[in-house]
Coordinates of C-alpha atoms in Angstrom, one line a residue:
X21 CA 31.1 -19.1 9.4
X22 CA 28.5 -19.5 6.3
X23 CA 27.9 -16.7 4.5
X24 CA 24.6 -15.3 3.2
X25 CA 22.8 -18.3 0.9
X26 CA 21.6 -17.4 -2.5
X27 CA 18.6 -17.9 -4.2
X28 CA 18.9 -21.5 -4.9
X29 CA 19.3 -22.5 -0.9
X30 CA 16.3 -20.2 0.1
X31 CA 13.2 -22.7 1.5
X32 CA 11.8 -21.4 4.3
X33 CA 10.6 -17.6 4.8
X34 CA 10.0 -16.4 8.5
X35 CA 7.6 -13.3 8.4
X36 CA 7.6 -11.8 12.5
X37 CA 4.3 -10.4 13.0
X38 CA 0.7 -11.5 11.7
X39 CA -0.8 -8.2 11.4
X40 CA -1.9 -7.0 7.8
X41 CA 1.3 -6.8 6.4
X42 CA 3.3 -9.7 7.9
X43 CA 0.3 -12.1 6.8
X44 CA 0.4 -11.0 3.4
X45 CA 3.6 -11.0 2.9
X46 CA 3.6 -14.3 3.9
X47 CA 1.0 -15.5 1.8
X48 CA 3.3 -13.7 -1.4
X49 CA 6.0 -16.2 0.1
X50 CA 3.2 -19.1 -0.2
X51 CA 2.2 -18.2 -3.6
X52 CA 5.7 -18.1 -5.0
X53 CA 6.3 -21.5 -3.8
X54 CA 8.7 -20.9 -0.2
X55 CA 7.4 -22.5 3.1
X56 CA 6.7 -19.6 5.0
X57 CA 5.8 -19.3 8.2
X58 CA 4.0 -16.7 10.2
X59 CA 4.7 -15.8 13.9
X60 CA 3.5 -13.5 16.4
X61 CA 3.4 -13.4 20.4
X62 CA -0.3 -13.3 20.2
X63 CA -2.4 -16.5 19.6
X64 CA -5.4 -14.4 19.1
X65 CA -4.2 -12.8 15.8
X66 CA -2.6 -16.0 14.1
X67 CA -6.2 -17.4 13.6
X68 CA -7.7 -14.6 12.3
X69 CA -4.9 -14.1 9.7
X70 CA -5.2 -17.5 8.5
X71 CA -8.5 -17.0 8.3
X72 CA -8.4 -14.3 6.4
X73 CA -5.7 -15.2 3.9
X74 CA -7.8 -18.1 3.2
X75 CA -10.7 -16.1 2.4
X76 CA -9.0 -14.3 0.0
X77 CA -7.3 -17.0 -1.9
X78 CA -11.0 -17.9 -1.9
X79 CA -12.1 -14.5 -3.8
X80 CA -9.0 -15.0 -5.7
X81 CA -10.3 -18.4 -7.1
X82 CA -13.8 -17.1 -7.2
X83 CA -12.9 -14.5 -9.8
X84 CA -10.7 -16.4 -12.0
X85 CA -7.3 -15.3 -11.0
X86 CA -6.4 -18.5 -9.2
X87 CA -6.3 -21.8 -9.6
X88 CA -8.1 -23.7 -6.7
X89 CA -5.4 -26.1 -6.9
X90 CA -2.2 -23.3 -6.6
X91 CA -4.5 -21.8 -4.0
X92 CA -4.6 -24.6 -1.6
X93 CA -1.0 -25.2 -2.6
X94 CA 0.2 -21.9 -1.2
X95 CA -1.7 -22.7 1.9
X96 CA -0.7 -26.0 3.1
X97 CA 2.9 -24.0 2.5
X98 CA 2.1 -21.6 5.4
X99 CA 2.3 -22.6 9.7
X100 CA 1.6 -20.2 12.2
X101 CA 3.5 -20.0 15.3
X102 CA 3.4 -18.4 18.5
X103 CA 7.3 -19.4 18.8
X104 CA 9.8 -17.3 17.4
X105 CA 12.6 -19.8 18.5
X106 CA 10.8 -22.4 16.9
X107 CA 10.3 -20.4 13.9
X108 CA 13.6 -19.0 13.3
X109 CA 15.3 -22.4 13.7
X110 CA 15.4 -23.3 10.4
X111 CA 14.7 -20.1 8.6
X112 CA 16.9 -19.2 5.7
X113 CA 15.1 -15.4 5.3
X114 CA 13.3 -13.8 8.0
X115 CA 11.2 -10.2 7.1
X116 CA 10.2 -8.5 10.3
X117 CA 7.2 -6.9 10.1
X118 CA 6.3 -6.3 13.8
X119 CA 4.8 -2.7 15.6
X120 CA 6.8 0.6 14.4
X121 CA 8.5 0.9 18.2
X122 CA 12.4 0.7 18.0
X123 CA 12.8 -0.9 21.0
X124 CA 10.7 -4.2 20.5
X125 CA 12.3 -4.5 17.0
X126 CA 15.8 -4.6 18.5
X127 CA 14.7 -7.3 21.0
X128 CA 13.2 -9.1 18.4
X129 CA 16.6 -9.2 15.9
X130 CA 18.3 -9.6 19.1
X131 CA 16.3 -13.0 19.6
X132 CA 16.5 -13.8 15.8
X133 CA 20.4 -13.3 15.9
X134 CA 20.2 -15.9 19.0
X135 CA 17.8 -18.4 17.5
X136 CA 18.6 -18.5 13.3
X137 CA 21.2 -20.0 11.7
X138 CA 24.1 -17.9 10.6
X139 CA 23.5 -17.9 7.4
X140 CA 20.5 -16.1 7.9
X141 CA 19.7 -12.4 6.4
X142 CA 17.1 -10.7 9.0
X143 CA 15.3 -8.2 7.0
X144 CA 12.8 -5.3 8.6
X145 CA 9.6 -4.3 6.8
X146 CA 10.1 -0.9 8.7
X147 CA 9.2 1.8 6.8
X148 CA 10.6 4.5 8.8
X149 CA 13.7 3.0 10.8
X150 CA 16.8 2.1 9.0
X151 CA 17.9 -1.5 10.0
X152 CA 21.2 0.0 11.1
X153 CA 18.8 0.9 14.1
X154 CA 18.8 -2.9 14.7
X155 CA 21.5 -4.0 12.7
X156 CA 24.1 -3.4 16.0
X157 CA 21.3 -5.8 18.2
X158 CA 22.8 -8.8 15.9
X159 CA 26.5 -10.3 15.6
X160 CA 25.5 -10.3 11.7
X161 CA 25.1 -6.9 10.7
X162 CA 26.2 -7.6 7.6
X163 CA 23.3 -9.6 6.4
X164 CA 20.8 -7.0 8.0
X165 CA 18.9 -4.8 5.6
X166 CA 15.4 -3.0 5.3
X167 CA 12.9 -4.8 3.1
X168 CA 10.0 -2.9 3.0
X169 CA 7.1 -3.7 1.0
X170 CA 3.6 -1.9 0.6
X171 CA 0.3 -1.9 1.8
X172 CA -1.7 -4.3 0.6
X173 CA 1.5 -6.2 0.1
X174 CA -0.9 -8.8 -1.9
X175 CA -1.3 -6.3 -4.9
X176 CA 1.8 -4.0 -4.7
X177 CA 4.7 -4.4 -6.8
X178 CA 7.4 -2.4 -5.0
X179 CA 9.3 -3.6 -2.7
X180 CA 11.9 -0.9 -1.0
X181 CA 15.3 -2.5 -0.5
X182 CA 17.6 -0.5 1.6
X183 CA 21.3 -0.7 2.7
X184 CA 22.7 0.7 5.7
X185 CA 27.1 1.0 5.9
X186 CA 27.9 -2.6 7.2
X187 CA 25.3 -4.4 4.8
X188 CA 27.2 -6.5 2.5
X189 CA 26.8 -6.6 -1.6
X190 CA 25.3 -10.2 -1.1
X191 CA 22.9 -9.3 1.4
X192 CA 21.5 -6.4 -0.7
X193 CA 21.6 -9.0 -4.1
X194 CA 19.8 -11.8 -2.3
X195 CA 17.4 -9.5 -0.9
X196 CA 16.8 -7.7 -4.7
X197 CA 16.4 -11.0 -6.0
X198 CA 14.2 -12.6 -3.4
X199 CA 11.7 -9.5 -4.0
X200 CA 11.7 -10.3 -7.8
X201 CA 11.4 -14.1 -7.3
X202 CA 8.3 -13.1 -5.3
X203 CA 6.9 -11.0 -8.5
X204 CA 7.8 -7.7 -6.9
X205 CA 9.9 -4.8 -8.6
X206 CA 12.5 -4.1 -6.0
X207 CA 14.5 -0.8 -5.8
X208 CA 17.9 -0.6 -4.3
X209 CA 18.1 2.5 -1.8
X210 CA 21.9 2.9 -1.3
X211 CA 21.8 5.4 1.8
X212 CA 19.6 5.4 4.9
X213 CA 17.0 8.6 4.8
X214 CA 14.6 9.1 6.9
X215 CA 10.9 7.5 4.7
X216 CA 13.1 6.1 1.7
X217 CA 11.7 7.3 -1.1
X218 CA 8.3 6.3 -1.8
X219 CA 7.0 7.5 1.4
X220 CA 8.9 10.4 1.0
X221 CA 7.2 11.1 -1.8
X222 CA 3.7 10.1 -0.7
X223 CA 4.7 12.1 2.6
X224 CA 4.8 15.5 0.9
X225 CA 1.7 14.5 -0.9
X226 CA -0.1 14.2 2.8
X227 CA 1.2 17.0 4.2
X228 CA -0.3 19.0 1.5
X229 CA -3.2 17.6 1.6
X230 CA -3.6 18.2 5.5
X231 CA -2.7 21.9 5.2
X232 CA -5.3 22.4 2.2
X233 CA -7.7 20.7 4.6
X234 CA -7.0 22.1 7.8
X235 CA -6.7 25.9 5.5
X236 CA -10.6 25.3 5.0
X237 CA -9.4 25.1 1.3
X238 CA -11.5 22.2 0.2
X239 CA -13.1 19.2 2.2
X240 CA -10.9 16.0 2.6
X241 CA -13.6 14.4 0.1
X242 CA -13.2 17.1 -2.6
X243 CA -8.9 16.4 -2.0
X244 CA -9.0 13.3 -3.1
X245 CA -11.6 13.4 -6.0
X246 CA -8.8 15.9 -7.4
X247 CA -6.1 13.7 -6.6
X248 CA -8.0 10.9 -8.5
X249 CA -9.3 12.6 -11.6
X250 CA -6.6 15.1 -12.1
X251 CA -3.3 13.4 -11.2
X252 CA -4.4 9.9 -12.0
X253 CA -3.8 8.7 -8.4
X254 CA -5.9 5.3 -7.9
X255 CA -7.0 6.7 -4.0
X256 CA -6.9 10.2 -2.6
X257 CA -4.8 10.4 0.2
X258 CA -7.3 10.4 3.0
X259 CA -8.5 7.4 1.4
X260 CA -5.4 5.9 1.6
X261 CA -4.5 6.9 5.0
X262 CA -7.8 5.1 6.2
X263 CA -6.4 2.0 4.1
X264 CA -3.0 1.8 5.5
X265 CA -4.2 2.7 8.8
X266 CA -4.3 6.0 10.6
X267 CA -2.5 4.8 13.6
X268 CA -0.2 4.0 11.0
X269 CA 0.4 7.1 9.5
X270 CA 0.5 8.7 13.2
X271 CA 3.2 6.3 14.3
X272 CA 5.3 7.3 11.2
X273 CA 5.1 10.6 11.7
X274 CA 6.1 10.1 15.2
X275 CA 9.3 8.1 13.9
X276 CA 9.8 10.8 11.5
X277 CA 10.5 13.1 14.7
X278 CA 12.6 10.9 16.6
X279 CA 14.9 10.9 13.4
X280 CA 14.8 14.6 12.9
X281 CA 14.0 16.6 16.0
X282 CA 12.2 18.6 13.7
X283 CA 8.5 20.1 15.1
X284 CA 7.6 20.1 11.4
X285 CA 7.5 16.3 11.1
X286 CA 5.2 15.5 14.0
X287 CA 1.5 14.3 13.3
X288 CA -0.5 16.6 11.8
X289 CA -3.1 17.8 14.4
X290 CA -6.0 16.4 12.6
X291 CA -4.4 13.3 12.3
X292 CA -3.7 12.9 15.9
X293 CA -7.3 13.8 16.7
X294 CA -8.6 10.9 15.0
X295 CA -5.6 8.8 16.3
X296 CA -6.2 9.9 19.6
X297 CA -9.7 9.2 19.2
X298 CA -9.4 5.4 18.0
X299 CA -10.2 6.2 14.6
X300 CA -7.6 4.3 12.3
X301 CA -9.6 4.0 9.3
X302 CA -11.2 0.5 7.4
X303 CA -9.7 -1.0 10.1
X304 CA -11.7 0.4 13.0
X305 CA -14.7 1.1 10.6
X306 CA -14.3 4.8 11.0
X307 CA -11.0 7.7 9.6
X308 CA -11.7 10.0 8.0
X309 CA -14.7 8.0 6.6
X310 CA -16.8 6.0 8.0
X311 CA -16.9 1.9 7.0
X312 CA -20.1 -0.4 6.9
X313 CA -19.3 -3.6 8.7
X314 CA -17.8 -5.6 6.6
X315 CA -17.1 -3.6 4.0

């Protein structure tokens, strides 16, 4: 059987899921020179995301920190596909980066096991659920791991690489050194824990926040203008809830509970208002602030 390929037999990236996240992550595969291609069950959002990772590249140009020709490079380097068979078929790395339900992701690896070539390592951009949760949907759960990058995974520079007990040394050094090949700083988590550790850290920063809010302490607005002028922090953390997405942070939560059982770790209330609601942030033009069109 062929083992896990290193760096030098890497071409062609897979990224599941055209969303946000899976587009730009693709487009980081584009820029650093892979064909990458970008797949997800619904036609409707492949246009859009080419459309907007064009637009982009465009601002990117626009302001000097692109070349046009490196630009339309990256581009013609990207497909979009409603076919995962298709798409997994010759796909040396593929980063999953569909919903945050368990049970689609472990149909999906199930379907990449079927359709990519052995040598394949199928990596999830989960950033709650350890791939061991999908690892046993696979005959290859040794060259399963979580790869998680950040939102907007454009600009980030971490990228989250986690292990879980049948992932192999090779799978976790391909994976460290595909993240720095894409200009990311990867860091290696060796155990599965529930949130990894920058989430985990970011997490306590949001549950305070929330119970300093919902005290009556001080307004969401007044939250983050202390988390920015006094600890530095580049967005409070409403403001960054409404960037990454409320229903986001509500799912999370929600997969936070599964793992635990723990009442503590479901949404907060006022999250799940706004969830409930519709209100997911820049996304939806309204969290917990409110978003000119197109801004």
């Amino acid at each position: 059987m062929e083992t896990t390929p290193d760096l030098q037999k890497i071409r062609h990236i897979l990224v599941v899921g055209a969303g946000a996240m899976g587009s730009q992550i693709g487009l980081v595969g584009a820029l650093a020179g892979y064909q990458v291609t970008v797949q997800d069950i619904s036609e409707k959002m492949l246009a859009p995301a080419s459309e907007e990772l064009s637009l982009r590249l465009d601002r990117s140009v626009a302001k000097g920190r692109l070349e046009r020709d490196a630009a339309d490079a990256a581009m013609n380097r990207m497909s979009f596909t409603t076919s995962l068979r298709d798409a997994a078929s010759t796909a040396d790395f593929v980063i999953e980066a569909a919903v945050e339900k368990l049970e689609i992701k472990r149909e999906i690896f199930r379907e990449l096991d079927e359709y990519a070539p052995a040598h394949a390592v199928l990596a999830t951009n989960s950033s709650t659920l350890g791939s061991s949760k999908v690892a046993d949907a696979t005959g290859r759960p040794d060259r399963v791991c979580n790869m998680h990058f950040f939102n907007p995974a454009l600009v980030m520079k971490c990228v989250e690489v986690v292990r879980h007990e049948s992932t192999s040394q090779q799978t976790v050094e391909t994976a460290m050194g595909l993240a720095a090949r894409l200009g990311k700083a990867p860091i290696l988590i060796n155990r599965e824990i529930p949130g990894f550790v920058a989430n985990r850290l970011l997490g306590a920063l949001r549950t305070e926040a929330l119970k300093l809010y919902d005290g009556g302490i001080a307004s969401f607005e007044d939250i983050d203008t202390a988390a920015k002028t006094a600890l530095n922090h580049p967005m409070g953390p409403f403001e960054l809830m409404d960037l990454v997405g409320l229903d986001v942070a509500y799912l999370i939560r929600q997969a936070h509970h599964q793992e635990t059982g723990d009442p503590a770790d479901l949404p907060h209330p006022a999250l799940a208002e706004l969830y409930e609601a519709g209100h997911y942030g820049r996304k939806t033009g309204k969290g917990w602030y409110e978003y000119p069109a197109g801004s």
